[in-house]
Each structure stands twice: as structure tokens, then as C-alpha cells.
mmCIF file of C-alpha atoms and ligand atoms in Angstrom:
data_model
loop_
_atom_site.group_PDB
_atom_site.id
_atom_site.type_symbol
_atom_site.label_atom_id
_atom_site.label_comp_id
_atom_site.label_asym_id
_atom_site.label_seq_id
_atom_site.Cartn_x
_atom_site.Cartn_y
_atom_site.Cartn_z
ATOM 1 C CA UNK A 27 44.852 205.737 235.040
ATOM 2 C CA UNK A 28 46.218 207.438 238.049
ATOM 3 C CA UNK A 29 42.691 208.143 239.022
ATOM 4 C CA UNK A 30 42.019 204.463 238.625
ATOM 5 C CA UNK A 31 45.217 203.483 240.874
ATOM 6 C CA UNK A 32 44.298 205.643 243.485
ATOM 7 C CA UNK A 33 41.273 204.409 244.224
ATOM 8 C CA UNK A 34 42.980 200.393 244.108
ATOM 9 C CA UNK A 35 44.786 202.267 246.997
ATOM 10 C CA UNK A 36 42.284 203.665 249.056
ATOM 11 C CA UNK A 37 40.168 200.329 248.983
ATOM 12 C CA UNK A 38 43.700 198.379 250.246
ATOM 13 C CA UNK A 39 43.966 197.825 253.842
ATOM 14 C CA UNK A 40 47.465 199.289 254.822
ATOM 15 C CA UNK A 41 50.203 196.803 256.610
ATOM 16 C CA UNK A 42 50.841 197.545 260.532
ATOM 17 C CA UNK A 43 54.858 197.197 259.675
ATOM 18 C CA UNK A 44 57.782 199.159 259.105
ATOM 19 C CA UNK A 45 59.828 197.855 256.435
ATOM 20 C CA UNK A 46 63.183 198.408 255.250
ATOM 21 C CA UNK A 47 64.406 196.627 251.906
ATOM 22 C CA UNK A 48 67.663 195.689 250.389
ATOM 23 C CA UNK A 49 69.555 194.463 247.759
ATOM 24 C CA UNK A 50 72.303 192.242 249.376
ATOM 25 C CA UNK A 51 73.880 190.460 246.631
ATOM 26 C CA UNK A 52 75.405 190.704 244.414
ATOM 27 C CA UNK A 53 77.744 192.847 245.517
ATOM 28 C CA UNK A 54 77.788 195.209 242.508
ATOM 29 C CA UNK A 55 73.659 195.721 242.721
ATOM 30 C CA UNK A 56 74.152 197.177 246.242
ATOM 31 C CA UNK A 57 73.386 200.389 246.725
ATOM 32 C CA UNK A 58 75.479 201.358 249.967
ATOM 33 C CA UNK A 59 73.929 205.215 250.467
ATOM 34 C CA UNK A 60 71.112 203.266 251.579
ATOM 35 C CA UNK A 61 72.608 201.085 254.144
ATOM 36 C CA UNK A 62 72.349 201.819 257.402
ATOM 37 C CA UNK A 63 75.792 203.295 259.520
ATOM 38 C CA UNK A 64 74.207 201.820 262.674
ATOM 39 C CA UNK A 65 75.091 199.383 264.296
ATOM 40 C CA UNK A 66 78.516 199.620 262.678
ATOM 41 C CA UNK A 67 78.660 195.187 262.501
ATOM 42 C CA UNK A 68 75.366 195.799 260.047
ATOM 43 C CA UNK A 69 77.384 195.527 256.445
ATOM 44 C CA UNK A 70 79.809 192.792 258.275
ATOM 45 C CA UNK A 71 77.128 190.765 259.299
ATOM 46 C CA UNK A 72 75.051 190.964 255.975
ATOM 47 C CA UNK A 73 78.792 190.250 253.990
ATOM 48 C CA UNK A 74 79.178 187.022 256.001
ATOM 49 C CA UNK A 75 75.550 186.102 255.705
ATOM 50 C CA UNK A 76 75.630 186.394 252.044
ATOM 51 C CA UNK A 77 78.762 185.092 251.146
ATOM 52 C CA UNK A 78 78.881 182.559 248.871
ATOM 53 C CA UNK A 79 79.934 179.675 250.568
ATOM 54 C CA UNK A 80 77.967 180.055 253.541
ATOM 55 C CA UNK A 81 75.322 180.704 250.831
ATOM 56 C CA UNK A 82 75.717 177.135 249.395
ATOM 57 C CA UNK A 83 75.510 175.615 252.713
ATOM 58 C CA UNK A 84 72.317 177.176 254.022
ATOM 59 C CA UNK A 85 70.461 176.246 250.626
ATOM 60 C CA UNK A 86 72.425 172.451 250.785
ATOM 61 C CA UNK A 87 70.904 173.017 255.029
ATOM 62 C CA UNK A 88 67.561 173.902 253.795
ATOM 63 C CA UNK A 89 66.630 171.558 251.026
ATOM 64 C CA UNK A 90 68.238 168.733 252.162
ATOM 65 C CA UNK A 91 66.149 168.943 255.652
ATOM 66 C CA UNK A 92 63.058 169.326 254.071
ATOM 67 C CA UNK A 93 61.182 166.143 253.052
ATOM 68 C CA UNK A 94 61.753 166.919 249.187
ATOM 69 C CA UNK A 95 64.281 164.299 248.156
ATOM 70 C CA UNK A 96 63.964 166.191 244.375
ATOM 71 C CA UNK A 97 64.218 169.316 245.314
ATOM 72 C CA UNK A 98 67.839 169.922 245.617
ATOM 73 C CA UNK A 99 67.864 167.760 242.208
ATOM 74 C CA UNK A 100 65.705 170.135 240.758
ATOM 75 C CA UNK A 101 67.784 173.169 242.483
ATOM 76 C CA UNK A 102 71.174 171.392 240.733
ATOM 77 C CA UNK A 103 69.311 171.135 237.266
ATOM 78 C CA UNK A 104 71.407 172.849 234.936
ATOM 79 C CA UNK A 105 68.851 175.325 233.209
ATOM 80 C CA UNK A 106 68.117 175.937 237.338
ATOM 81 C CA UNK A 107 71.635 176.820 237.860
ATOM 82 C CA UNK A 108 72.134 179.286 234.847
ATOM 83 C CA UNK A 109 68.882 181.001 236.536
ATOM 84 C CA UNK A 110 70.263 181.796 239.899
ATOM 85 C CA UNK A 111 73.657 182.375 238.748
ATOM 86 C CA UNK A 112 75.353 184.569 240.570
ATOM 87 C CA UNK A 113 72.653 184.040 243.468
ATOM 88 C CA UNK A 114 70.795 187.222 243.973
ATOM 89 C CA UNK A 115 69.324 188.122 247.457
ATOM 90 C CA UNK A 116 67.153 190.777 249.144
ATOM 91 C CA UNK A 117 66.637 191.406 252.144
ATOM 92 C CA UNK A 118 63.936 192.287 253.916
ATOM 93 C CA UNK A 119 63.075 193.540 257.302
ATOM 94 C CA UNK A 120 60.000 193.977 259.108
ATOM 95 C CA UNK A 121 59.404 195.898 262.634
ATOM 96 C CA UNK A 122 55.857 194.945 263.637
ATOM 97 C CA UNK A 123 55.014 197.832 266.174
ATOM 98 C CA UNK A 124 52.116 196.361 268.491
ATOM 99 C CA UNK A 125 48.601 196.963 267.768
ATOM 100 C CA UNK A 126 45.981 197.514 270.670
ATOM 101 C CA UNK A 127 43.454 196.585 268.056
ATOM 102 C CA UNK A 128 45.714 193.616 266.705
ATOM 103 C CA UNK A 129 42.699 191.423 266.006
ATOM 104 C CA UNK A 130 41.465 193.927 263.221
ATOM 105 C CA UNK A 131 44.518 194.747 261.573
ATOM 106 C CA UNK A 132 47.258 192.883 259.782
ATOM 107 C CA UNK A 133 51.408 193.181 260.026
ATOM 108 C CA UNK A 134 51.691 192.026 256.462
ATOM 109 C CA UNK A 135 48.545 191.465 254.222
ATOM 110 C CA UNK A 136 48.440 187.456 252.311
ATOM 111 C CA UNK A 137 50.780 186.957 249.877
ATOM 112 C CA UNK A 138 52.909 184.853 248.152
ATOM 113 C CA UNK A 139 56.922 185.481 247.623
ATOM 114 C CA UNK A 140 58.171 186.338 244.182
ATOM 115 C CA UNK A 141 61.357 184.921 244.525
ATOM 116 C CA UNK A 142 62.780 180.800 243.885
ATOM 117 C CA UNK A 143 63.026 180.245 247.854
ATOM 118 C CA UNK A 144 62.413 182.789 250.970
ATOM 119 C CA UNK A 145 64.856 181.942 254.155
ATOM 120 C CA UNK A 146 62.854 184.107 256.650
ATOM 121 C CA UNK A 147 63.964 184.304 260.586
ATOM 122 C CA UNK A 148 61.441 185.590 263.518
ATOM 123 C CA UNK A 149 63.927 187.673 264.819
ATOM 124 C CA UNK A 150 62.822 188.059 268.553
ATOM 125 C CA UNK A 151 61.175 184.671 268.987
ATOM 126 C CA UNK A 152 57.461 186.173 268.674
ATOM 127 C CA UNK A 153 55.471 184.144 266.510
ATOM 128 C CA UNK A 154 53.419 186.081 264.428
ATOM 129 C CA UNK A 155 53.848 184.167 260.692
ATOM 130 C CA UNK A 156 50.439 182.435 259.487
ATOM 131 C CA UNK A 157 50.195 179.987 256.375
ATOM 132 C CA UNK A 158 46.943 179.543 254.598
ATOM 133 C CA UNK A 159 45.389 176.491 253.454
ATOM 134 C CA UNK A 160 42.041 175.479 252.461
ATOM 135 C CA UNK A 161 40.680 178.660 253.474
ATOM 136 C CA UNK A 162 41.916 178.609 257.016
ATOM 137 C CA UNK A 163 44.994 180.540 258.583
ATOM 138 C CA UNK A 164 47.620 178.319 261.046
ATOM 139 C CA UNK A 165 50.114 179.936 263.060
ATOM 140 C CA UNK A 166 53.602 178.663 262.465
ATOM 141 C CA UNK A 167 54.607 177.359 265.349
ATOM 142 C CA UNK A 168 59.320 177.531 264.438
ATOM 143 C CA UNK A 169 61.812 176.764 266.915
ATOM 144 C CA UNK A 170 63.583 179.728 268.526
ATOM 145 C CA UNK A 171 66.237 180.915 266.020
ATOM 146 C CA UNK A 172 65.002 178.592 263.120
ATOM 147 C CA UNK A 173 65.158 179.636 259.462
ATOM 148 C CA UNK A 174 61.533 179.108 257.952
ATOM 149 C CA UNK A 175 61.597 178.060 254.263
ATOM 150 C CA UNK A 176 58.846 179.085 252.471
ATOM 151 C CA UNK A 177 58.286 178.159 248.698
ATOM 152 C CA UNK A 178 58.014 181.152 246.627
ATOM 153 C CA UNK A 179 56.125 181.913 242.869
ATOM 154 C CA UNK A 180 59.292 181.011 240.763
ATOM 155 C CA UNK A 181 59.884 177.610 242.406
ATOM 156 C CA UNK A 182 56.543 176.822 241.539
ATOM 157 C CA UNK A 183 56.612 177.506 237.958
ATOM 158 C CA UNK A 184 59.976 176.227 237.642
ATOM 159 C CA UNK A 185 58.407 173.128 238.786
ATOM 160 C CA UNK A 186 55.237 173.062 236.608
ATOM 161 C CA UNK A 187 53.642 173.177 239.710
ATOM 162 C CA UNK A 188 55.033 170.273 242.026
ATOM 163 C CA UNK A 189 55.976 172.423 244.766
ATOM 164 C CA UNK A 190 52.831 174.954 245.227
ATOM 165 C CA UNK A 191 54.093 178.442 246.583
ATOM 166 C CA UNK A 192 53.340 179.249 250.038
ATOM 167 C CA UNK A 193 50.378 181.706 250.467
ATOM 168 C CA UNK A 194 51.302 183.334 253.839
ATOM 169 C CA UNK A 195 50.664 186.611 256.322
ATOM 170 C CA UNK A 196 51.804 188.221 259.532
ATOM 171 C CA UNK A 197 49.861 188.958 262.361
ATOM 172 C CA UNK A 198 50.460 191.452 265.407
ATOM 173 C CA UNK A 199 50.419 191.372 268.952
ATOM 174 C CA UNK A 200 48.668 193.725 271.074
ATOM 175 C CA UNK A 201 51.388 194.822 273.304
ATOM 176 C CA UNK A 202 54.458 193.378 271.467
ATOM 177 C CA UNK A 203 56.557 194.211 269.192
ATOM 178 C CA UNK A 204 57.369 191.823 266.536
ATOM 179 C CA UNK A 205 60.287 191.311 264.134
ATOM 180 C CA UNK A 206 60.883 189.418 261.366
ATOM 181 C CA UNK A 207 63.959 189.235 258.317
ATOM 182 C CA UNK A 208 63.426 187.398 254.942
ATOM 183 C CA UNK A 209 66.021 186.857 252.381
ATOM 184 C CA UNK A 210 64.372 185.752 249.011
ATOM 185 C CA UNK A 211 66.717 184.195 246.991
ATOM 186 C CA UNK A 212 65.842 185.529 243.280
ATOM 187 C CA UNK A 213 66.613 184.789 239.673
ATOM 188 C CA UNK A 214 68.922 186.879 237.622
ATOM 189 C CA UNK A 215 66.976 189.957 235.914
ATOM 190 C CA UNK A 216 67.326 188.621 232.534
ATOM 191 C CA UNK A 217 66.386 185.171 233.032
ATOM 192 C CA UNK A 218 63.693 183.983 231.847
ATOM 193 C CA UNK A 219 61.148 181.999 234.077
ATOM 194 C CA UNK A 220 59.045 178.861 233.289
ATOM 195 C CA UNK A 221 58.885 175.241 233.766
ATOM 196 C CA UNK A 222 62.148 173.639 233.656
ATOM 197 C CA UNK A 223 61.763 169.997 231.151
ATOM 198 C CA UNK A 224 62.278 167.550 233.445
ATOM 199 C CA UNK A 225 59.106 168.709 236.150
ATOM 200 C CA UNK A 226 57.435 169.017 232.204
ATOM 201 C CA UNK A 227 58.536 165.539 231.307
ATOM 202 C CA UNK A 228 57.376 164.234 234.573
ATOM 203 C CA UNK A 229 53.842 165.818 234.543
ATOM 204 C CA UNK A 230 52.967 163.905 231.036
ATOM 205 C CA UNK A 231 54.629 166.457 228.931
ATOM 206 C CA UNK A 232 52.402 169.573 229.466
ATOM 207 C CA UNK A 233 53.709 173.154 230.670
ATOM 208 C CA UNK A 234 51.171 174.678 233.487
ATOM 209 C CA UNK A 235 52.756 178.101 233.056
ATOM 210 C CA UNK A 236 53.237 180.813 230.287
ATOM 211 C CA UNK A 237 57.070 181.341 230.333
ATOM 212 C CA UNK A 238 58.083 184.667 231.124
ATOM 213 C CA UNK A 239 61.287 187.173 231.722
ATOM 214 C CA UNK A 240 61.713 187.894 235.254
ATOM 215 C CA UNK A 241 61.502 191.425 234.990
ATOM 216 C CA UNK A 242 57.873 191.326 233.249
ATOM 217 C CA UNK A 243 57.142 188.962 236.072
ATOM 218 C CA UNK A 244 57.671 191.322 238.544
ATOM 219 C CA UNK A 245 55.757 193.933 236.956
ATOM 220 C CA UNK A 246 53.072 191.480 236.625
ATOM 221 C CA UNK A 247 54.021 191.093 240.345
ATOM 222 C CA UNK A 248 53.091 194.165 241.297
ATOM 223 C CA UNK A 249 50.141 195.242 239.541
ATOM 224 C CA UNK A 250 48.353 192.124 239.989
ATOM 225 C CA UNK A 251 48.930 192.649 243.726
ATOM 226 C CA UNK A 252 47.045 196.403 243.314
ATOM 227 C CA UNK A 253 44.461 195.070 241.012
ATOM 228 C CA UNK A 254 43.916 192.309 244.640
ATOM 229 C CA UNK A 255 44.829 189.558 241.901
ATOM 230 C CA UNK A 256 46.977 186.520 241.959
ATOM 231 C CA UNK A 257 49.798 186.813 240.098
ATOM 232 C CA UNK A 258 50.619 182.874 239.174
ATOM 233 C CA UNK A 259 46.889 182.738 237.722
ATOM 234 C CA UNK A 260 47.602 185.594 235.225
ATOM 235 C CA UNK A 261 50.336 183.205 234.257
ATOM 236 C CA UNK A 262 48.535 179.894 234.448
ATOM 237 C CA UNK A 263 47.895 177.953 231.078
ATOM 238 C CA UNK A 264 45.048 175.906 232.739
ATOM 239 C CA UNK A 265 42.916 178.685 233.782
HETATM 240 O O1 LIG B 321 57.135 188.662 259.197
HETATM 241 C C1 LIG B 321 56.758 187.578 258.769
HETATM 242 O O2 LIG B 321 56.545 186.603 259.484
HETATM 243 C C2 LIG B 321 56.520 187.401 257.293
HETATM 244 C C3 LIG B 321 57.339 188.323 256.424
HETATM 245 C C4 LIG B 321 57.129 188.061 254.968
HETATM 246 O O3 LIG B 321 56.323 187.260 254.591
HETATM 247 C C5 LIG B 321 57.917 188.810 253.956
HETATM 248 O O4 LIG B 321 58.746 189.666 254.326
HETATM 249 O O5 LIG B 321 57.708 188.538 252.746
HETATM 250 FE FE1 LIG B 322 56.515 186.845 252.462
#
């Protein structure tokens, strides 16, 4: 088996990013001999990002300036609620050094978000994030300091489907640097994901998606992305 995983890894292209990883809430999953000492405003700033009624107004910000009229419905839903109670977060933060051979190599490899929603901020105004659809990549073209929501794996099976996670990657720039942060706004461990009744109701009654505890779905997560899988079609009834 370790044989087998090595050579998954040797085949994988590696990611032209440094990346640094946290949990930020709650407050008792932090692990603080990880955090860094510099600058010293680092754990202020990430306390009044987090906290949780600056929380509630960037999700009220985000969903109720996106064209979704249900979403925030769907967010308030009570099964929805019990999920993210207590509103975990990590955070995640990419350095893109730059690349003279940019157009070969990637920042961060396709993917889609395991987490309910993904707040994610280009730090220094490079550009750099790149959505795929039908095949083809677009740049994503966000104002200068302007939070990018992208859908994430658990939003989509929460909603049978309705809102299709965002299948996304990060390019680099020859002689820039590039940063980016992401929060990903997760379910509790023991929760247990899959399509909440009403998107069920709605769709004629039928689940699209095995349900699943979040932990297992992470594993799942993680091995489907060595094995070059996708992770939502190990879970998909229809497949
Ligand atoms: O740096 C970016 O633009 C994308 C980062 C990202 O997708 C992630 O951290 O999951
Ligand atoms: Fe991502």
C-alpha cells in the first residue's frame, strides 16, 4: 500500500505555493504553538475576523449579494444550522513565489473546496484565481480587496445539487509574487452531511447524494484527491 501511494505521488504534479494552514475557530480547536509570533497584530486580527458577530455579517454580506434569493433560506434551515453550529473556520494561506516557467506549472492544482462556503481574498491585488467550466479555464477578474465566494462540496450536497461546487485553480506569474487567504467555513466534525429535505422535496423527492459523517468525508476527501478522483462522484447516487 505504501508502495502503491508513492507512486500516486510521484505521478502528481507538485503546487508552486507555500502554504500555511489553520484552525481559527473555534477557539478551543486552536492550536496556538502553531501560530505565528510575527507580526504581533496576527492572533488580533484573526480574533476580530472570526468573531462571531462579524462572522454573521460577512455570511448575511455574502449570500445576500449573491443572486441566490434561497440561499440564505437554505443557510437558516434548521437541520443547516445544527450543522455549522458553532461555525468552524480554517484558514488558509497561500504565498505564490513567481515562476519563470509560469505557463507550465500551477500555484494550486483544480480542485474543489471541502467545506459549506470558501470566503477567499487575493491578498495583493494579483489575479491569479481561475474557475473551470465546460472544459475551459476563466480568470476571475474581483475587485481590489473583494471577498470571492466560492461554493464548496458540502453546499452542494446539502442542496441535492442546486448549487454545483466550484471547480477552481491558481495560476502564477512569471515575475510576481502572488498571495491569496481562504477561510472555508466547515461543518462540525460529527455532523453528518447530505441533502437537507426541503432541496429533496423540491427536486421531486429524490436524494442525489449518499449521506455521510463529515469526518469519513474528508477521508474520502483526501484519498480520492491521491487516487486523481472526484470526491462528490464517489458520493453520487446517480452515477
Ligand atoms: O489562491 C487562490 O486563488 C486559490 C486558493 C484556493 O483555492 C484554496 O486555498 O483552496
Ligand atoms: Fe480552493
Amino acid at each position: 500500500m505504501a508502495r502503491s501511494l508513492l507512486c500516486q505521488i510521484e505521478k502528481q504534479k507538485l503546487d508552486w505555493a507555500d502554504m500555511f494552514y489553520l484552525v481559527a475557530w473555534p477557539n478551543e480547536a486552536r492550536d496556538l504553538r502553531f501560530w505565528p509570533a510575527h507580526p504581533p497584530s496576527f492572533r488580533t486580527s484573526i480574533d476580530r475576523y472570526s468573531s462571531p458577530p462579524r462572522r454573521r455579517r460577512k455570511w448575511h454580506a455574502a449570500c445576500w449579494s449573491s443572486s441566490w434569493p434561497r440561499t440564505w433560506e437554505l443557510i437558516r434551515h434548521h437541520c443547516m444550522l445544527q450543522m455549522f453550529q458553532g461555525q468552524p473556520q480554517g484558514l488558509r494561506m497561500n504565498h505564490y513565489p513567481p515562476c519563470r516557467q509560469a505557463n507550465i506549472v500551477l500555484g494550486m492544482s483544480p480542485h474543489t473546496d471541502a467545506a459549506g462556503l470558501t470566503l477567499l481574498l487575493q491578498v495583493n491585488d494579483m489575479p491569479g484565481l481561475q474557475i473551470g467550466r465546460d472544459g475551459k479555464w476563466f480568470a476571475v477578474d474581483a475587485l481590489d480587496g473583494a471577498l470571492v465566494l466560492i461554493v464548496g462540496d458540502i453546499l452542494e450536497i446539502l442542496s441535492n445539487g442546486k448549487y454545483r461546487c466550484v471547480v477552481h485553480q491558481a495560476a502564477v506569474h512569471p515575475s510576481r509574487e502572488r498571495m491569496s487567504a481562504a477561510v472555508f467555513h466547515r461543518p462540525c466534525l460529527g455532523a453528518v452531511v447530505g441533502p437537507l429535505p426541503e432541496p429533496v422535496k423540491d427536486g421531486g423527492g429524490r436524494a442525489r447524494y449518499r449521506s455521510i459523517g463529515y469526518l469519513d468525508f474528508m477521508k474520502r476527501y483526501f484519498s480520492a484527491k491521491l487516487d486523481g478522483l472526484n470526491d462528490l462522484d464517489i458520493l453520487n447516487i446517480d452515477l
